[in-house]
Coordinates of N, CA and C in Angstrom, one line a residue:
M101 N -23.8 -0.2 3.8 CA -23.4 -1.4 3.1 C -22.7 -1.3 1.9
V102 N -23.1 -0.4 1.1 CA -22.3 -0.1 -0.2 C -20.9 0.3 0.1
A103 N -20.8 1.1 1.1 CA -19.4 1.6 1.4 C -18.5 0.4 1.9
A104 N -19.0 -0.5 2.8 CA -18.3 -1.6 3.1 C -17.9 -2.5 2.0
I105 N -18.9 -2.7 1.0 CA -18.6 -3.5 -0.2 C -17.5 -2.9 -1.0
T106 N -17.5 -1.5 -1.0 CA -16.5 -0.8 -1.8 C -15.1 -1.0 -1.2
V107 N -14.9 -0.9 0.1 CA -13.7 -1.0 0.7 C -13.3 -2.5 0.5
L108 N -14.2 -3.4 0.8 CA -13.9 -4.8 0.6 C -13.4 -5.2 -0.8
A109 N -14.1 -4.5 -1.7 CA -13.7 -4.7 -3.1 C -12.2 -4.3 -3.4
V110 N -11.9 -3.2 -2.8 CA -10.5 -2.6 -3.0 C -9.6 -3.7 -2.4
F111 N -10.0 -4.1 -1.1 CA -9.1 -5.1 -0.4 C -8.9 -6.4 -1.2
S112 N -10.0 -6.8 -1.8 CA -10.0 -8.1 -2.6 C -9.3 -7.9 -3.9
L113 N -9.2 -6.8 -4.5 CA -8.6 -6.5 -5.6 C -7.0 -6.4 -5.3
L114 N -6.6 -5.9 -4.0 CA -5.3 -5.8 -3.6 C -4.7 -6.9 -3.0
S115 N -5.5 -7.8 -2.5 CA -4.9 -9.0 -1.8 C -4.2 -10.0 -2.7
C116 N -3.2 -10.7 -2.1 CA -2.5 -11.6 -3.0 C -2.9 -13.1 -2.7
S117 N -2.9 -13.5 -1.4 CA -3.0 -14.9 -1.2 C -3.3 -14.9 0.3
S118 N -3.6 -16.3 0.7 CA -3.9 -16.5 2.1 C -2.9 -17.4 2.6
E119 N -1.7 -17.6 2.0 CA -0.5 -18.5 2.4 C 0.0 -17.9 3.7
T120 N 0.4 -18.7 4.6 CA 0.9 -18.3 5.8 C 2.2 -18.8 6.2
P121 N 3.4 -17.9 5.9 CA 4.7 -18.3 6.4 C 4.9 -18.3 7.8
A122 N 6.1 -18.5 8.4 CA 6.4 -18.5 9.8 C 6.2 -17.2 10.4
T123 N 6.0 -17.1 11.7 CA 5.7 -15.8 12.4 C 7.1 -15.2 12.7
P124 N 7.3 -13.9 12.3 CA 8.6 -13.2 12.6 C 8.6 -12.7 14.0
A125 N 9.8 -12.1 14.4 CA 10.2 -11.6 15.7 C 9.8 -10.1 15.7
S126 N 9.8 -9.5 16.9 CA 9.2 -8.1 17.2 C 10.1 -7.0 16.6
S127 N 9.5 -5.8 16.4 CA 10.3 -4.6 15.9 C 9.5 -3.3 16.3
T128 N 9.7 -2.2 15.6 CA 9.1 -0.9 15.9 C 7.8 -0.7 15.2
P129 N 6.9 0.2 15.8 CA 5.6 0.5 15.1 C 5.8 1.3 13.8
S130 N 4.8 1.2 13.0 CA 4.8 2.0 11.8 C 3.7 2.9 11.7
I131 N 3.7 3.9 10.9 CA 2.7 4.8 10.8 C 2.4 5.2 9.3
A132 N 1.3 5.3 8.9 CA 0.9 5.8 7.5 C -0.1 6.9 7.7
T133 N -0.1 7.7 6.6 CA -1.2 8.8 6.8 C -2.2 8.7 5.7
E134 N -3.4 9.2 6.1 CA -4.5 9.2 5.1 C -4.4 10.5 4.3
T135 N -4.5 10.5 3.1 CA -4.4 11.7 2.3 C -5.4 11.9 1.3
P136 N -6.1 12.9 1.2 CA -7.2 13.1 0.1 C -6.6 13.3 -1.2
A137 N -7.3 13.0 -2.2 CA -6.8 13.0 -3.5 C -7.5 14.1 -4.4
D138 N -6.9 14.5 -5.5 CA -7.6 15.4 -6.5 C -7.4 14.7 -7.8
S139 N -8.5 14.1 -8.3 CA -8.4 13.3 -9.5 C -8.3 14.2 -10.7
S140 N -8.4 15.5 -10.7 CA -8.2 16.4 -11.8 C -6.7 16.5 -12.2
L141 N -5.9 16.1 -11.3 CA -4.4 16.0 -11.6 C -4.1 14.8 -12.4
N142 N -3.1 15.0 -13.2 CA -2.5 13.8 -13.9 C -1.6 13.2 -12.8
P143 N -1.3 11.8 -12.8 CA -0.5 11.1 -11.9 C 0.8 11.9 -11.6
T144 N 1.4 12.5 -12.5 CA 2.8 13.1 -12.3 C 2.6 14.6 -11.9
E145 N 1.4 15.2 -11.9 CA 1.3 16.6 -11.5 C 1.3 16.7 -10.1
T146 N 1.5 17.9 -9.6 CA 1.6 18.2 -8.2 C 0.7 19.4 -8.0
P147 N -0.3 19.3 -7.0 CA -1.1 20.4 -6.7 C -0.3 21.7 -6.2
T148 N -1.0 22.9 -6.5 CA -0.3 24.0 -6.1 C -1.0 24.9 -5.0
S149 N -2.4 24.7 -4.9 CA -3.1 25.5 -4.1 C -3.9 24.8 -2.8
D150 N -4.1 23.5 -2.9 CA -4.9 22.8 -1.9 C -3.9 22.1 -1.0
P151 N -3.8 22.5 0.3 CA -2.8 21.9 1.2 C -3.1 20.5 1.6
T152 N -4.4 20.1 1.3 CA -4.8 18.7 1.8 C -4.6 17.7 0.7
V153 N -4.1 18.1 -0.5 CA -3.8 17.2 -1.6 C -2.2 16.9 -1.5
P154 N -1.8 15.7 -1.6 CA -0.3 15.4 -1.5 C 0.4 16.1 -2.6
S155 N 1.5 16.7 -2.3 CA 2.3 17.3 -3.3 C 3.2 16.4 -4.1
G156 N 3.1 15.2 -3.8 CA 3.9 14.1 -4.5 C 3.9 12.9 -3.7
P157 N 4.6 11.9 -4.2 CA 4.5 10.6 -3.6 C 5.2 10.6 -2.2
P158 N 5.0 9.7 -1.3 CA 5.7 9.8 0.0 C 7.2 9.7 -0.2
E159 N 8.0 10.3 0.7 CA 9.4 10.3 0.6 C 9.9 9.0 1.3
K160 N 11.0 8.5 0.7 CA 11.6 7.2 1.3 C 12.2 7.7 2.5
P161 N 12.0 6.9 3.7 CA 12.7 7.2 4.9 C 14.2 6.9 4.9
A162 N 14.9 7.8 5.7 CA 16.4 7.5 5.6 C 16.9 6.1 5.9
A163 N 16.0 5.4 6.9 CA 16.3 4.1 7.3 C 16.4 3.1 6.2
M164 N 15.7 3.4 5.1 CA 15.7 2.5 3.9 C 17.0 2.4 3.2
A165 N 18.0 3.2 3.7 CA 19.4 2.9 3.2 C 20.2 1.7 3.8
N166 N 19.5 1.3 4.9 CA 20.1 0.2 5.6 C 19.5 -1.2 5.3
N167 N 20.5 -2.2 5.1 CA 20.0 -3.6 4.9 C 20.0 -4.3 6.2
N168 N 19.0 -3.9 7.0 CA 18.9 -4.5 8.3 C 17.4 -4.5 8.7
E169 N 17.0 -4.9 10.0 CA 15.8 -4.9 10.5 C 15.0 -3.5 10.4
E170 N 15.7 -2.4 10.8 CA 15.2 -1.2 10.7 C 14.9 -0.8 9.2
G171 N 15.8 -1.0 8.3 CA 15.6 -0.7 7.0 C 14.4 -1.5 6.4
A172 N 14.3 -2.8 6.7 CA 13.2 -3.6 6.3 C 11.8 -3.1 6.6
L173 N 11.7 -2.7 8.0 CA 10.5 -2.2 8.4 C 10.2 -0.9 7.8
A174 N 11.2 0.0 7.6 CA 11.0 1.3 6.9 C 10.5 1.0 5.6
A175 N 11.1 0.1 4.9 CA 10.6 -0.3 3.5 C 9.2 -0.7 3.4
A176 N 8.8 -1.5 4.3 CA 7.5 -2.0 4.5 C 6.4 -0.9 4.7
E177 N 6.8 0.0 5.5 CA 6.0 1.2 5.8 C 5.9 2.0 4.6
Y178 N 7.0 2.2 3.9 CA 6.9 3.1 2.7 C 6.2 2.5 1.7
F179 N 6.2 1.1 1.5 CA 5.4 0.5 0.5 C 3.9 0.6 0.7
L180 N 3.5 0.5 2.0 CA 2.2 0.7 2.3 C 1.7 2.2 1.9
D181 N 2.5 3.1 2.3 CA 2.1 4.5 2.1 C 2.2 4.7 0.5
A182 N 3.2 4.2 -0.1 CA 3.2 4.4 -1.6 C 2.1 3.7 -2.4
S183 N 1.7 2.6 -1.9 CA 0.6 1.9 -2.5 C -0.8 2.7 -2.4
A184 N -1.0 3.2 -1.2 CA -2.2 3.9 -0.8 C -2.2 5.2 -1.7
Y185 N -0.9 5.8 -1.8 CA -0.8 7.1 -2.6 C -1.0 6.7 -4.1
A186 N -0.6 5.5 -4.6 CA -0.8 5.3 -6.1 C -2.3 5.1 -6.4
V187 N -3.0 4.4 -5.4 CA -4.4 4.2 -5.6 C -5.0 5.6 -5.6
L188 N -4.8 6.3 -4.6 CA -5.4 7.7 -4.3 C -5.2 8.6 -5.6
M189 N -4.0 8.7 -6.0 CA -3.7 9.5 -7.1 C -3.9 8.9 -8.5
G190 N -4.0 7.6 -8.6 CA -4.2 7.0 -9.9 C -2.8 6.9 -10.5
D191 N -1.8 6.7 -9.8 CA -0.4 6.7 -10.3 C 0.2 5.3 -10.3
E192 N -0.1 4.6 -11.4 CA 0.4 3.2 -11.4 C 1.9 3.1 -11.7
I193 N 2.5 4.2 -12.2 CA 3.8 4.3 -12.5 C 4.7 4.1 -11.2
L194 N 4.1 4.8 -10.1 CA 4.9 4.6 -8.9 C 5.1 3.2 -8.4
M195 N 4.0 2.3 -8.7 CA 4.1 0.9 -8.3 C 5.3 0.2 -9.0
E196 N 5.6 0.6 -10.3 CA 6.6 -0.1 -10.9 C 8.0 0.3 -10.4
D197 N 8.2 1.3 -9.7 CA 9.4 1.8 -9.1 C 9.8 0.8 -8.1
F198 N 9.0 0.3 -7.2 CA 9.5 -0.6 -6.2 C 9.0 -1.9 -6.2
S199 N 8.2 -2.5 -7.1 CA 7.6 -3.7 -7.0 C 8.4 -4.6 -7.9
T200 N 8.4 -6.0 -7.7 CA 9.0 -6.9 -8.6 C 7.9 -7.4 -9.6
D201 N 8.4 -8.0 -10.6 CA 7.5 -8.6 -11.6 C 6.5 -9.6 -11.2
T202 N 6.8 -10.3 -10.0 CA 6.1 -11.4 -9.6 C 5.0 -10.9 -8.4
C203 N 5.1 -9.7 -8.2 CA 4.2 -9.1 -7.0 C 2.7 -9.0 -7.5
I204 N 2.0 -10.0 -7.1 CA 0.6 -10.0 -7.4 C -0.2 -8.8 -6.8
F205 N 0.1 -8.5 -5.5 CA -0.4 -7.3 -4.9 C -0.3 -6.0 -5.7
C206 N 0.9 -5.8 -6.2 CA 1.3 -4.7 -7.1 C 0.4 -4.8 -8.3
S207 N 0.3 -5.9 -9.0 CA -0.5 -6.0 -10.1 C -1.9 -5.7 -9.9
N208 N -2.5 -6.1 -8.7 CA -3.9 -5.8 -8.4 C -4.0 -4.3 -8.1
V209 N -3.0 -3.7 -7.5 CA -3.1 -2.2 -7.3 C -3.3 -1.5 -8.7
V210 N -2.4 -1.8 -9.5 CA -2.4 -1.3 -10.9 C -3.7 -1.5 -11.6
E211 N -4.3 -2.7 -11.4 CA -5.6 -3.1 -12.0 C -6.7 -2.2 -11.4
S212 N -6.6 -2.0 -10.0 CA -7.6 -1.2 -9.4 C -7.6 0.2 -9.9
I213 N -6.4 0.8 -10.1 CA -6.2 2.2 -10.7 C -6.9 2.2 -12.0
K214 N -6.6 1.3 -12.9 CA -7.2 1.3 -14.2 C -8.7 1.1 -14.2
N215 N -9.2 0.3 -13.2 CA -10.7 0.1 -13.0 C -11.3 1.4 -12.6
D216 N -10.6 2.2 -11.7 CA -11.1 3.4 -11.2 C -11.3 4.3 -12.4
R217 N -10.4 4.4 -13.3 CA -10.5 5.3 -14.5 C -11.7 4.8 -15.4
K218 N -11.8 3.6 -15.6 CA -13.0 3.1 -16.4 C -14.3 3.3 -15.8
T219 N -14.4 3.3 -14.5 CA -15.7 3.4 -13.8 C -15.9 4.9 -13.3
Q220 N -15.0 5.8 -13.6 CA -15.0 7.2 -13.2 C -15.1 7.3 -11.7
V221 N -14.3 6.5 -11.0 CA -14.2 6.7 -9.6 C -13.1 7.7 -9.3
K222 N -13.4 8.7 -8.4 CA -12.5 9.7 -7.9 C -12.2 9.4 -6.4
R223 N -11.0 8.9 -6.2 CA -10.5 8.5 -4.7 C -10.4 9.9 -4.0
L224 N -11.0 9.9 -2.9 CA -10.9 11.1 -2.0 C -9.9 10.8 -0.8
T225 N -9.9 9.7 -0.3 CA -8.9 9.3 0.8 C -8.6 7.9 0.6
M226 N -7.4 7.5 1.1 CA -7.0 6.1 1.0 C -5.7 5.9 2.0
S227 N -5.9 4.9 2.9 CA -4.7 4.7 3.7 C -4.6 3.2 4.1
F228 N -3.4 2.8 4.3 CA -3.1 1.4 4.8 C -2.1 1.7 6.0
T229 N -2.5 1.4 7.2 CA -1.7 1.8 8.3 C -1.5 0.6 9.3
F230 N -0.3 0.4 9.8 CA -0.1 -0.6 10.8 C -0.8 -0.1 12.1
N231 N -1.5 -1.0 12.7 CA -2.2 -0.8 14.0 C -1.3 -0.8 15.2
E232 N -0.4 -1.6 15.1 CA 0.4 -1.9 16.3 C 2.0 -2.2 15.9
Q233 N 2.7 -2.6 16.8 CA 4.1 -3.0 16.4 C 4.1 -4.2 15.6
P234 N 4.6 -4.2 14.5 CA 4.7 -5.4 13.6 C 5.9 -6.2 14.1
S235 N 5.8 -7.5 13.7 CA 7.0 -8.3 14.0 C 7.8 -8.5 12.6
I236 N 9.0 -8.8 12.8 CA 9.9 -8.8 11.6 C 10.9 -10.0 11.8
E237 N 11.1 -10.8 10.7 CA 12.0 -11.9 10.7 C 12.8 -11.8 9.3
H238 N 14.0 -12.4 9.4 CA 14.9 -12.4 8.2 C 15.2 -13.8 7.9
K239 N 14.9 -14.3 6.7 CA 15.2 -15.7 6.3 C 15.4 -15.8 4.9
H240 N 16.5 -16.4 4.6 CA 17.0 -16.6 3.2 C 17.0 -15.5 2.3
G241 N 17.4 -14.3 2.8 CA 17.5 -13.1 2.1 C 16.3 -12.2 2.0
I242 N 15.2 -12.7 2.5 CA 13.9 -12.0 2.5 C 13.5 -11.6 4.0
W243 N 13.1 -10.4 4.1 CA 12.5 -9.9 5.3 C 11.0 -10.0 5.3
V244 N 10.4 -10.6 6.4 CA 9.1 -10.8 6.5 C 8.5 -9.8 7.7
I245 N 7.7 -9.0 7.4 CA 7.1 -8.1 8.4 C 5.6 -8.6 8.5
E246 N 5.2 -8.8 9.7 CA 3.9 -9.3 9.9 C 3.2 -8.4 11.0
G247 N 1.9 -8.0 10.7 CA 1.2 -7.3 11.7 C -0.2 -7.0 11.1
T248 N -1.0 -6.2 11.9 CA -2.4 -5.9 11.5 C -2.4 -4.4 11.0
I249 N -3.1 -4.3 9.9 CA -3.2 -3.0 9.2 C -4.7 -2.6 9.3
T250 N -4.9 -1.3 9.2 CA -6.3 -0.8 9.0 C -6.3 -0.2 7.6
L251 N -7.2 -0.5 6.9 CA -7.5 0.0 5.6 C -8.7 0.8 5.6
K252 N -8.6 2.1 5.1 CA -9.9 2.9 5.0 C -9.7 3.8 3.7
G253 N -10.9 4.3 3.3 CA -10.9 5.1 2.1 C -12.2 5.6 1.8
S254 N -12.3 6.6 0.9 CA -13.5 7.1 0.5 C -13.4 7.5 -1.0
H255 N -14.5 7.5 -1.7 CA -14.4 7.9 -3.1 C -15.7 8.5 -3.5
E256 N -15.6 9.1 -4.7 CA -16.9 9.7 -5.2 C -17.0 9.0 -6.6
Q257 N -18.3 8.7 -7.0 CA -18.7 8.2 -8.3 C -20.0 8.6 -8.6
H258 N -20.1 9.1 -9.9 CA -21.3 9.7 -10.4 C -22.0 10.8 -9.4
G259 N -21.1 11.6 -8.9 CA -21.5 12.7 -8.0 C -21.9 12.3 -6.5
K260 N -21.7 11.0 -6.2 CA -22.2 10.4 -4.9 C -20.8 10.0 -4.1
K261 N -20.8 10.6 -2.9 CA -19.5 10.4 -2.1 C -19.9 9.1 -1.2
I262 N -18.9 8.1 -1.2 CA -19.0 7.0 -0.6 C -17.8 6.8 0.3
I263 N -18.1 6.8 1.7 CA -17.1 6.5 2.7 C -17.1 5.1 3.1
G264 N -16.0 4.4 2.8 CA -15.9 3.0 3.2 C -15.8 2.8 4.6
E265 N -16.2 1.6 5.1 CA -16.0 1.3 6.6 C -14.6 0.9 6.7
T266 N -14.0 1.3 7.9 CA -12.7 0.9 8.3 C -12.6 -0.5 8.5
E267 N -11.6 -1.1 7.9 CA -11.4 -2.6 7.9 C -10.0 -2.9 8.5
T268 N -9.8 -4.0 9.1 CA -8.5 -4.4 9.6 C -8.2 -5.7 8.9
A269 N -6.9 -6.0 8.7 CA -6.4 -7.2 8.2 C -5.1 -7.6 8.7
D270 N -4.9 -8.9 8.9 CA -3.6 -9.4 9.2 C -2.8 -9.6 7.9
V271 N -1.6 -9.0 7.9 CA -0.8 -9.1 6.7 C 0.6 -9.6 7.0
Q272 N 1.2 -10.1 5.9 CA 2.7 -10.3 5.8 C 3.2 -9.7 4.7
I273 N 4.1 -8.9 4.9 CA 4.9 -8.1 3.7 C 6.3 -8.6 3.6
Y274 N 6.6 -9.0 2.4 CA 8.0 -9.6 2.0 C 8.7 -8.5 1.3
V275 N 9.9 -8.2 1.8 CA 10.8 -7.2 1.0 C 12.2 -7.8 1.1
Y276 N 12.9 -7.3 0.1 CA 14.4 -7.7 0.1 C 15.2 -6.5 -0.4
Y277 N 16.5 -6.6 -0.1 CA 17.4 -5.5 -0.3 C 18.5 -6.1 -1.4
K278 N 18.5 -5.4 -2.5 CA 19.4 -5.8 -3.6 C 19.9 -4.6 -4.3
N279 N 21.2 -4.7 -4.6 CA 21.8 -3.6 -5.5 C 21.6 -2.2 -4.8
G280 N 21.7 -2.1 -3.6 CA 21.6 -0.9 -2.9 C 20.2 -0.3 -2.7
G281 N 19.1 -1.1 -2.9 CA 17.7 -0.7 -2.7 C 16.8 -1.8 -2.3
W282 N 15.6 -1.4 -1.8 CA 14.7 -2.3 -1.3 C 13.7 -2.6 -2.5
K283 N 13.1 -3.8 -2.5 CA 12.1 -4.2 -3.4 C 11.0 -4.8 -2.7
F284 N 9.7 -4.6 -3.2 CA 8.5 -5.1 -2.5 C 8.2 -6.4 -3.3
E285 N 8.3 -7.5 -2.6 CA 8.1 -8.8 -3.2 C 6.6 -9.2 -3.2
R286 N 5.9 -9.2 -2.1 CA 4.6 -9.5 -2.0 C 4.0 -9.0 -0.6
L287 N 2.6 -9.2 -0.6 CA 1.9 -8.9 0.6 C 0.8 -9.9 0.7
F288 N 0.6 -10.5 1.7 CA -0.4 -11.6 1.9 C -1.4 -11.1 3.0
F289 N -2.7 -11.0 2.6 CA -3.7 -10.8 3.6 C -4.1 -12.2 4.1
Q290 N -4.1 -12.2 5.5 CA -4.3 -13.5 6.2 C -5.8 -13.9 6.6
N291 N -6.6 -12.8 6.6 CA -8.0 -13.1 7.0 C -9.0 -12.5 6.0

C-alpha cells in the first residue's frame, strides 16, 4: 500500500491537468528505459564503476532534428526519458534545458526533486514508458502526442527500500519546434 501511495504521489506531483484536447492521428511506438540511480552522485557527476547507473542524461535521438511527425514523436519520447532521468538523478537543471516557463509538469518534476532532497529519498529506479503506439496530431504549430504510459519506480528512505506499484496513465504531450529545436510545452494526465 505504501509503495502504491508513493508512486501515486510522484504521479500527482508530476501531473498537470485533466484537460482533454482533440484526439491525434497514429504514429510509431516509443520506448523508454528504466534506470537505477546513485544518489551519492551530484546531478552533474557521472559514475565510473557501476554499469547499472546511467553515465549521463539520455541522448537526443537523431529524429529530433526534424520538424515533422517523426521528430515530434522522438521529442516526446526523449522528454519522458529525460524527465525520468531528472527525477532519478535529482537533476533539475536538465528540466530547464527542454521545458518552457509555462510547463506545469516540468515545475512539478523540479519540485519533486527538491522534495526528495528534503525528505532524504534516494531514487533507485524511475521510468515513464509508452505502452503502445501513440497517436500524433499537428495543429496550430503544436504537436500533440497521445497514448498510454506506464510509470514505475522504487526508492529508499531511512534505510527502507520501497518498490512502487506499476501504474498506467493516459497522457497527452505537447511539443513544438522553434529556432532549430524542440520544446516540451506540457503533459496532461487524463485519468
